[in-house]
Short mmCIF file of C-alpha atoms in Angstrom, two decimals:
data_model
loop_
_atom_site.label_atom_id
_atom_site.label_comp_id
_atom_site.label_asym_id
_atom_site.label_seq_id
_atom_site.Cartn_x
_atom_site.Cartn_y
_atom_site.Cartn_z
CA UNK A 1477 325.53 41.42 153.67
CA UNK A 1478 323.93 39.61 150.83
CA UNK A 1479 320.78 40.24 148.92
CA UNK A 1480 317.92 37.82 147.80
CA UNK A 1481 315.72 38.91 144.79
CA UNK A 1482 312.60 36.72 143.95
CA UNK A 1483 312.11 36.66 139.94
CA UNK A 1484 310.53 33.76 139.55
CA UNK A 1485 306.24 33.99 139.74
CA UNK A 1486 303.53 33.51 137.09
CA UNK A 1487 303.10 36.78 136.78
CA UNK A 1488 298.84 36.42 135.98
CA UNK A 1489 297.75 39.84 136.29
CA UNK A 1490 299.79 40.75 133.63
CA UNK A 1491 298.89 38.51 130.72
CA UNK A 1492 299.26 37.91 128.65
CA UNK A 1493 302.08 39.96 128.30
CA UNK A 1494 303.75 37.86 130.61
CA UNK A 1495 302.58 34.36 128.52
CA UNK A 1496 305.79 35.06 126.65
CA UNK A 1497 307.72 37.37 128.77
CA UNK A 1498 309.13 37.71 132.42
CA UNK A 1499 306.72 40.10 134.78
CA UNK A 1500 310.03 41.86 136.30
CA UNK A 1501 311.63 42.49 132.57
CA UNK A 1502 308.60 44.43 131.23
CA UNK A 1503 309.93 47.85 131.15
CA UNK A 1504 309.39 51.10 132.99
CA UNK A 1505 310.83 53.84 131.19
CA UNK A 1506 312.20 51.61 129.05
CA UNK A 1507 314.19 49.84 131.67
CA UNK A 1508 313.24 46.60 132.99
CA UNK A 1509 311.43 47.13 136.72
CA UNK A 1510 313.58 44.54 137.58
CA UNK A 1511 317.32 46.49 136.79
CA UNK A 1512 315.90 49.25 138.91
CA UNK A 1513 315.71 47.06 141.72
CA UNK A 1514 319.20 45.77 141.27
CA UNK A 1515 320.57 49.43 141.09
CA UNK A 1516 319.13 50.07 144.09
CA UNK A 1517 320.61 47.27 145.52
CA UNK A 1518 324.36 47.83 144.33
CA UNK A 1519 323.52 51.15 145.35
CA UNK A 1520 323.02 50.12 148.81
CA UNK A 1521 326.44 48.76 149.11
CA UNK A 1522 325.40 45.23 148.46
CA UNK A 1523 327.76 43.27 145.98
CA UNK A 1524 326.61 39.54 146.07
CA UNK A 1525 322.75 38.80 144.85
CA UNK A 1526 321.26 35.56 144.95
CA UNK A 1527 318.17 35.49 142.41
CA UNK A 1528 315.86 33.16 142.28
CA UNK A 1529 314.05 32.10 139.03
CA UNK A 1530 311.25 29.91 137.76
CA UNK A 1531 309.93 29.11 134.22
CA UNK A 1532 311.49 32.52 133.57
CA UNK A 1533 314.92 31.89 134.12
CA UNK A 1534 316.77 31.58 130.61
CA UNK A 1535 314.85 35.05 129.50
CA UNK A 1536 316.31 36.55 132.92
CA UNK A 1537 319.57 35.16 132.19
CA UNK A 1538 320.18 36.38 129.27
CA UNK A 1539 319.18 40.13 130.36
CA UNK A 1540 321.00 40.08 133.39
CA UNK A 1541 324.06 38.10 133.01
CA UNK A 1542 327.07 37.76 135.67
CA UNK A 1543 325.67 41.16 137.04
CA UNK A 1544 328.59 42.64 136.47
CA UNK A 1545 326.79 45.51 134.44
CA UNK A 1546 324.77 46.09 137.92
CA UNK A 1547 327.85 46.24 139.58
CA UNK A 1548 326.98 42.72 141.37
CA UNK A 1549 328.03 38.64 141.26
CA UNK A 1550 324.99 37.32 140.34
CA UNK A 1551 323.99 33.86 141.87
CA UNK A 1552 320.83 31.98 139.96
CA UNK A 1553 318.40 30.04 142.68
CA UNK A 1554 316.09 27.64 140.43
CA UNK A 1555 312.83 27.69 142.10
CA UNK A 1556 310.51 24.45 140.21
CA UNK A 1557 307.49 26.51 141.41
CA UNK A 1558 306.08 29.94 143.40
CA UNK A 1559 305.48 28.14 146.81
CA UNK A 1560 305.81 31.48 148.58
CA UNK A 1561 308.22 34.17 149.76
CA UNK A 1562 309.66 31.76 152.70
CA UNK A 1563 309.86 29.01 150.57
CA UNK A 1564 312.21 31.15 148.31
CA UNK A 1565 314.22 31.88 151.49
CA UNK A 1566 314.11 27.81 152.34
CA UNK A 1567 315.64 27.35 149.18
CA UNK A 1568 318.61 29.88 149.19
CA UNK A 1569 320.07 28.70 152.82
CA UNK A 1570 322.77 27.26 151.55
CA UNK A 1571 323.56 30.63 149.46
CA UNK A 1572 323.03 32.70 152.37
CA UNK A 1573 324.84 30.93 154.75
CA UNK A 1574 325.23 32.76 158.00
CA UNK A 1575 324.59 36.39 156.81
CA UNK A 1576 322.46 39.32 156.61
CA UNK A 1577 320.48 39.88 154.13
CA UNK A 1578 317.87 42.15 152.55
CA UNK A 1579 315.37 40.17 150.50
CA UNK A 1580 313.77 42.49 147.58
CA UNK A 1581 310.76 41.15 145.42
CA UNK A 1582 312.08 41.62 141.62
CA UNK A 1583 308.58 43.47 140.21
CA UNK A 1584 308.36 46.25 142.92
CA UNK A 1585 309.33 50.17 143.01
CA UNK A 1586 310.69 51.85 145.22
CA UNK A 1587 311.04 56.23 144.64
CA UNK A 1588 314.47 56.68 146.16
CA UNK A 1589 316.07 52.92 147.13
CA UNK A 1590 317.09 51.12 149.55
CA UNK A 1591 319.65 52.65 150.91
CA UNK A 1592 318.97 54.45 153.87
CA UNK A 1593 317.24 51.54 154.72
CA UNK A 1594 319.94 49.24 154.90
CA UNK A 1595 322.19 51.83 156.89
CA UNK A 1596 319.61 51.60 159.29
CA UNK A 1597 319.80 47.92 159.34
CA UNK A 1598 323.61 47.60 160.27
CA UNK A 1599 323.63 50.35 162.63
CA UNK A 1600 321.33 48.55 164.60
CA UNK A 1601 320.72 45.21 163.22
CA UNK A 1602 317.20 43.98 164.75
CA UNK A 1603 316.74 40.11 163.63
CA UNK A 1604 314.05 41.86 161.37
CA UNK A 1605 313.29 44.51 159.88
CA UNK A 1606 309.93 45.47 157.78
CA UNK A 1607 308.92 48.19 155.03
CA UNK A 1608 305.79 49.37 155.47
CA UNK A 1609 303.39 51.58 153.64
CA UNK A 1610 299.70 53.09 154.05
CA UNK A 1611 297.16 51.37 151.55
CA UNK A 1612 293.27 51.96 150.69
CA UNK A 1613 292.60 48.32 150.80
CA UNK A 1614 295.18 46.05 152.76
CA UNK A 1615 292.84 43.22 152.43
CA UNK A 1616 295.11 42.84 149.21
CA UNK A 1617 298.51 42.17 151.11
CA UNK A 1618 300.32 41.23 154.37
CA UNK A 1619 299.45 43.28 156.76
CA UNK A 1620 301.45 44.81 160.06
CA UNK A 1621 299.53 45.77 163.46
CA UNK A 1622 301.76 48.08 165.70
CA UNK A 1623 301.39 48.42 169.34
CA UNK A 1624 301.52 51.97 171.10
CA UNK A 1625 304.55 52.69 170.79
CA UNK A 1626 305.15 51.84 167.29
CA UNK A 1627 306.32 48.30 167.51
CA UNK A 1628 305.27 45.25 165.47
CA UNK A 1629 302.88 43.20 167.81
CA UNK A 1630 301.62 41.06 164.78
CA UNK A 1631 301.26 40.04 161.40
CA UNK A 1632 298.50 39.05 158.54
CA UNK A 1633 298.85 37.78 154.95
CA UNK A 1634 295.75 38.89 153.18
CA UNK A 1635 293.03 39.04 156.00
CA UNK A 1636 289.41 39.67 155.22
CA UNK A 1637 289.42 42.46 158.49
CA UNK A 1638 292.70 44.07 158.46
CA UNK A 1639 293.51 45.36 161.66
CA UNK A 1640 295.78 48.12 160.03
CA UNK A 1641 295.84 49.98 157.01
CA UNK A 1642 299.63 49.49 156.94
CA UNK A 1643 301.02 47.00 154.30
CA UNK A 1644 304.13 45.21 153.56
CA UNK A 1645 306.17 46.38 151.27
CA UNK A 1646 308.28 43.80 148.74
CA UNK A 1647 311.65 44.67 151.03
CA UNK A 1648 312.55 42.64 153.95
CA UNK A 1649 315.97 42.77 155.99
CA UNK A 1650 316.83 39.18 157.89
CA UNK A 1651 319.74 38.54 160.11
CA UNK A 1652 320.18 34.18 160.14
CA UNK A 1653 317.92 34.25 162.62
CA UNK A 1654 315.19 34.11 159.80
CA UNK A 1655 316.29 30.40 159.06
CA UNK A 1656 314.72 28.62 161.95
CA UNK A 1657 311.45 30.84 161.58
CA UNK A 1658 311.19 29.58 157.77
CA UNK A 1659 312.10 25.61 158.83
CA UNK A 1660 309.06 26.43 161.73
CA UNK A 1661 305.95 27.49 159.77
CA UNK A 1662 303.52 25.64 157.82
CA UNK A 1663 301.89 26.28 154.50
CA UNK A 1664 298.80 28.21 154.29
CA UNK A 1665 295.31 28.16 152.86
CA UNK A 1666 297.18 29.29 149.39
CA UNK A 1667 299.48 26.32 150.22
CA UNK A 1668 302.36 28.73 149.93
CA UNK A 1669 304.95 29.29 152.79
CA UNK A 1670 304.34 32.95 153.59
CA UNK A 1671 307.00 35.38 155.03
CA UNK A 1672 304.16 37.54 157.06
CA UNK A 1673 304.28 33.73 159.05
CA UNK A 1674 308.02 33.51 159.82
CA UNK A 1675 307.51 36.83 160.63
CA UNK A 1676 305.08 36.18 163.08
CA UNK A 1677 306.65 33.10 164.48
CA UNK A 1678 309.80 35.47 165.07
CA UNK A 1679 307.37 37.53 167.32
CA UNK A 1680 305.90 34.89 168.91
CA UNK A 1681 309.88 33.83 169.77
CA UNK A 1682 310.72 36.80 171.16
CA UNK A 1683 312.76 38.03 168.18
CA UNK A 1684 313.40 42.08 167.98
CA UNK A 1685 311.19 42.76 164.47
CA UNK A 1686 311.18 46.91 163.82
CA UNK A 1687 309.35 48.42 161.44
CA UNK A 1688 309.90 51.61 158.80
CA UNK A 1689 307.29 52.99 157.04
CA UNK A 1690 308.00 54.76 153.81
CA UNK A 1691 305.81 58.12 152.52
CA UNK A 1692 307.46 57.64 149.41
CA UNK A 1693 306.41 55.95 146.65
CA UNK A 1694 306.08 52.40 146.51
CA UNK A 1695 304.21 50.38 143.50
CA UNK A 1696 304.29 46.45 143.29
CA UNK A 1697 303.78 46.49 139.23
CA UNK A 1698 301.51 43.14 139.26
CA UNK A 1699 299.19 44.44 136.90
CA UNK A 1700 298.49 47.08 134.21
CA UNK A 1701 297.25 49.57 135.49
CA UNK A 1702 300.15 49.64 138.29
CA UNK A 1703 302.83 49.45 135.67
CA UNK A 1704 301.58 52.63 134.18
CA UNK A 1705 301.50 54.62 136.67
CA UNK A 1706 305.11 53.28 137.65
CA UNK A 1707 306.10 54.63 133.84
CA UNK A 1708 304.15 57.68 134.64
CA UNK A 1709 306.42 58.34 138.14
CA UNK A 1710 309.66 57.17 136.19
CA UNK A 1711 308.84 59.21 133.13
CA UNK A 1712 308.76 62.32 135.27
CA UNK A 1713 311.87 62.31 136.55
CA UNK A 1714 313.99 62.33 133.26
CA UNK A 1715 315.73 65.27 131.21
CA UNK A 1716 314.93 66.59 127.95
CA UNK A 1717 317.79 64.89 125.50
CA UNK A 1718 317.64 64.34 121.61
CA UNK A 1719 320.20 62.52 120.56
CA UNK A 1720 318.11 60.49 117.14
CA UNK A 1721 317.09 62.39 114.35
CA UNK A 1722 314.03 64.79 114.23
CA UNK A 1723 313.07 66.53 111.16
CA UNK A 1724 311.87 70.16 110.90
CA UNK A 1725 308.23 69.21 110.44
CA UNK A 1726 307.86 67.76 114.17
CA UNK A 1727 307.58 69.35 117.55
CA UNK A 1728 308.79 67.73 120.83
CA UNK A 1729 308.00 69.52 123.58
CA UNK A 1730 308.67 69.25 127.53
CA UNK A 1731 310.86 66.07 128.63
CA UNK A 1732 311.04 64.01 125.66
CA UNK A 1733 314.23 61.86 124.98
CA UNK A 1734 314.57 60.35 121.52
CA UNK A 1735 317.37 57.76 121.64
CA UNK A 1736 320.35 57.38 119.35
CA UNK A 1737 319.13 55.70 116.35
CA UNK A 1738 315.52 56.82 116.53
CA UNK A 1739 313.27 58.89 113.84
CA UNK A 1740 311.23 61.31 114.05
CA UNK A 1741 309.03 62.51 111.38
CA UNK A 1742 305.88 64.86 111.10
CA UNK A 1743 305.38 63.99 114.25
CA UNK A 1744 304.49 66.12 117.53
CA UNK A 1745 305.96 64.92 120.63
CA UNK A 1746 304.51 66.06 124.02
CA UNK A 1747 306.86 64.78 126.95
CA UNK A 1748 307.61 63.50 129.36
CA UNK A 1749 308.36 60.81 126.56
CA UNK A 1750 311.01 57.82 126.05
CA UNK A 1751 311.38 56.81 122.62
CA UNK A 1752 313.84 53.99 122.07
CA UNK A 1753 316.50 53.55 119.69
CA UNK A 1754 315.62 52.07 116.11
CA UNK A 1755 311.82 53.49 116.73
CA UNK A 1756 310.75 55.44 113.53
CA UNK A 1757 307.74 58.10 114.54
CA UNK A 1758 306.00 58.93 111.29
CA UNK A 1759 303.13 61.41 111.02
CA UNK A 1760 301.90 60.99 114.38
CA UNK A 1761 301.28 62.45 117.62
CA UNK A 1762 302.56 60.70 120.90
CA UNK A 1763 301.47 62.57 124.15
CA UNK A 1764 303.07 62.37 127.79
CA UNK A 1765 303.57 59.41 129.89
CA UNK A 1766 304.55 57.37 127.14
CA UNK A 1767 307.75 54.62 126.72
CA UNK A 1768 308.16 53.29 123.33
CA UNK A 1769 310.82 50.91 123.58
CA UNK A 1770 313.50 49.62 120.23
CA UNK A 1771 312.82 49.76 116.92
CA UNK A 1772 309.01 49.96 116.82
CA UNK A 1773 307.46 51.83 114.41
CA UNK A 1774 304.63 54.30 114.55
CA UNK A 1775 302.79 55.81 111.68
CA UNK A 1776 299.89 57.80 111.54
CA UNK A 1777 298.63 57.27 115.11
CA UNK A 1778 297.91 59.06 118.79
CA UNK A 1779 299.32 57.54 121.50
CA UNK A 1780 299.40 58.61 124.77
CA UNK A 1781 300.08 57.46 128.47
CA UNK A 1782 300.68 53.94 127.51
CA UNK A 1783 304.27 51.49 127.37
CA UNK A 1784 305.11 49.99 123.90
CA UNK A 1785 307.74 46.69 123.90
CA UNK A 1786 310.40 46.44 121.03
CA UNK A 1787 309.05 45.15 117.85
CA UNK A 1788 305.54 46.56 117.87
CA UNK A 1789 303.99 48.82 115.24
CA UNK A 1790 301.43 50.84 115.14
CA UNK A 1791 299.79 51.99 112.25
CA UNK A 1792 296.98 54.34 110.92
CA UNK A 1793 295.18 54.15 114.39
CA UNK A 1794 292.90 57.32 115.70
CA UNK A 1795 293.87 56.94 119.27
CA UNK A 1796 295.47 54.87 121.85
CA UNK A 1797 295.45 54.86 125.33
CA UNK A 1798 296.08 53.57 128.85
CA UNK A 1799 297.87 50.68 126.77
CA UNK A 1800 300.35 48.10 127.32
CA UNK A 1801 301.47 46.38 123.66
CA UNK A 1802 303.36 43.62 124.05
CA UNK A 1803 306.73 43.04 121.89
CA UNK A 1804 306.01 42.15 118.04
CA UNK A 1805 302.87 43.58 118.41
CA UNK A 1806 301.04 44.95 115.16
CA UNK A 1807 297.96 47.55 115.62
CA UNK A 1808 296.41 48.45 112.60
CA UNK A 1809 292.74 49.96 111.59
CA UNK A 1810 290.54 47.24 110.92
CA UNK A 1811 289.27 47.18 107.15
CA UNK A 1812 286.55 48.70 106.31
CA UNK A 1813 283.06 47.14 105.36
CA UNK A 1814 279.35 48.54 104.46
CA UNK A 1815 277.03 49.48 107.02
CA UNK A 1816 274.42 47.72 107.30
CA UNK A 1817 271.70 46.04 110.12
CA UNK A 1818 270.43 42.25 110.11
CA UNK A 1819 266.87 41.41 111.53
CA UNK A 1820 264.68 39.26 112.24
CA UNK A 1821 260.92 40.72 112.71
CA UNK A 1822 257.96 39.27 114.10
CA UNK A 1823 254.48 39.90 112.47
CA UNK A 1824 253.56 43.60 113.17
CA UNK A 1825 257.06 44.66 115.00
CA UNK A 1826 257.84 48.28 114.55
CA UNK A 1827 261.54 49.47 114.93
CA UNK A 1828 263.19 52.74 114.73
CA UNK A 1829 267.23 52.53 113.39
CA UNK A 1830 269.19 55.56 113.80
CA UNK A 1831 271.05 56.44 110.40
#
């Protein structure tokens, strides 16, 4: 069994971090979203990964490698643009040859992996098989209908009157049979070639499509807001460990990791907190939920429940929050300048100014 991670993608809802940096290598804990996806892979029992890049490709390259770090042989699929999730499967035939495979969208995160998930798969190896999840608005992604007993009947991608409340997670499973249902469909009003189709057409074929839906926790990190609460989940789970250099004038607190290499200084440090290695923490308070990735450098601030990329520094500000700072990012307090109010009056105007 082989797997088939899509990298490639504008990533828009995240600029403009993602102007000058890969969507699925902005980090979660410090850890590129998209390494947690290939754990979980490896984890599964899967060895060989096809990924597919776009305009991205050299920066995921270089961060991934051969895969052999993951525990995987790494195979790059050049994608020239994001022409949908069954184009990307179009494209890798020749890659996936006649095999099974699980497909896994490079910016979601999954609580838990894949695993038991692809157990299921091989014990009983349906030519499909779906991850679903329960959404407040599915008019946002594909979405599954199930009959009465539970089965797939149908599929949408993006429809203005869902007919469930049960979305598609980014984790498909495909036996070859996927092929002919990719080669079959059209492209849609987005002009992309969209998976929810082929699956569809595989219904309409007579294919055996089975569904699981997950109560875990499941977050496609498209956009800010979803990233944070990703690093808030992630952040969690980790143990307190102090391996940098605090001095006897800070506090840390709860879960709070300070990497090898890292400084802290006057500082009080309320976990659950990741501060990277190289970061120097000076006179400053950073509060839970927070990443700060390498050798950034934070004086005289509040920070709290936001992700910081290498490079950045932050200096002399009251209070940030709910943040994402992109890598060589400099925050400082703007200068200051007199107070002062510029009008223009009519004849006989009256005007009260608070002082």
């Amino acid at each position: 069994m082989k797997a088939l991670v899509l990298s490639g993608g504008a990533g828009t809802r995240l600029r403009p971090i993602t102007h000058t940096s890969a969507k699925q290598l902005v980090p979660v804990a410090n850890k590129a979203v998209l390494f947690y996806g290939l754990e979980s892979i490896a984890a599964a029992g899967i060895t060989d990964v096809g990924l597919v890049v776009g305009d991205t490709a050299e920066e995921i390259r270089e961060a991934v490698g051969d895969g052999s770090r993951f525990g995987l042989k790494i195979t790059y699929i050049p994608q020239e643009r994001p022409l949908g999730l069954a184009h990307a499967v179009l494209i890798a035939r020749d890659y996936l040859g006649d095999d099974d495979f699980v497909m896994y969208l490079g910016d979601n995160f999954i609580v838990g992996g894949i695993t038991d998930l692809v157990d299921e798969f091989r014990a009983t190896r349906p030519d499909a098989q779906i991850l679903l999840t329960r959404v407040s608005d599915p008019r946002a992604f594909g979405v599954a209908e199930l009959g009465p007993t539970g089965r797939v009947i149908g599929l949408e991608e993006k429809p203005e009157r869902p007919k469930s409340d049960l979305a598609l997670v980014g984790v498909y499973l495909f036996t070859p049979a996927v092929h002919e249902a990719v080669r079959a469909i059209t492209p849609s009003w987005r002009g992309e070639l969209e998976i929810t189709h082929a699956l569809q057409h595989l219904l309409d074929t007579g294919a055996d499509v089975r569904c699981t839906i997950i109560k875990g926790y499941w977050k496609d990190t498209g956009n800010v807001v979803d990233m944070l609460e990703v690093n808030r989940t992630v952040l969690e789970t980790v143990e307190r460990r102090i391996d940098g250099e605090v001095d006897e004038a800070s506090e840390t607190i709860g879960r709070v990791v300070v990497e090898a290499g890292a400084r802290v200084a006057n500082s009080r440090i309320v976990g659950p907190v990741v501060i990277g290695s190289g970061t120097v923490v000076t006179d400053s308070y950073v509060g839970p939920f927070t990443s700060i990735a390498e050798n950034c450098r934070i004086k005289d601030s509040e920070l709290e429940f936001s992700i910081v990329l290498r490079d950045s520094s932050i200096d002399g500000v009251g209070r940030i929050e709910n943040s994402l700072i992109g890598r060589h990012a400099q925050v400082t307090t703007a200068p200051s300048v007199p107070s002062a109010h510029r009008l223009v009056l009519g004849d006989h105007s009256r005007v009260q100014i608070h002082t």
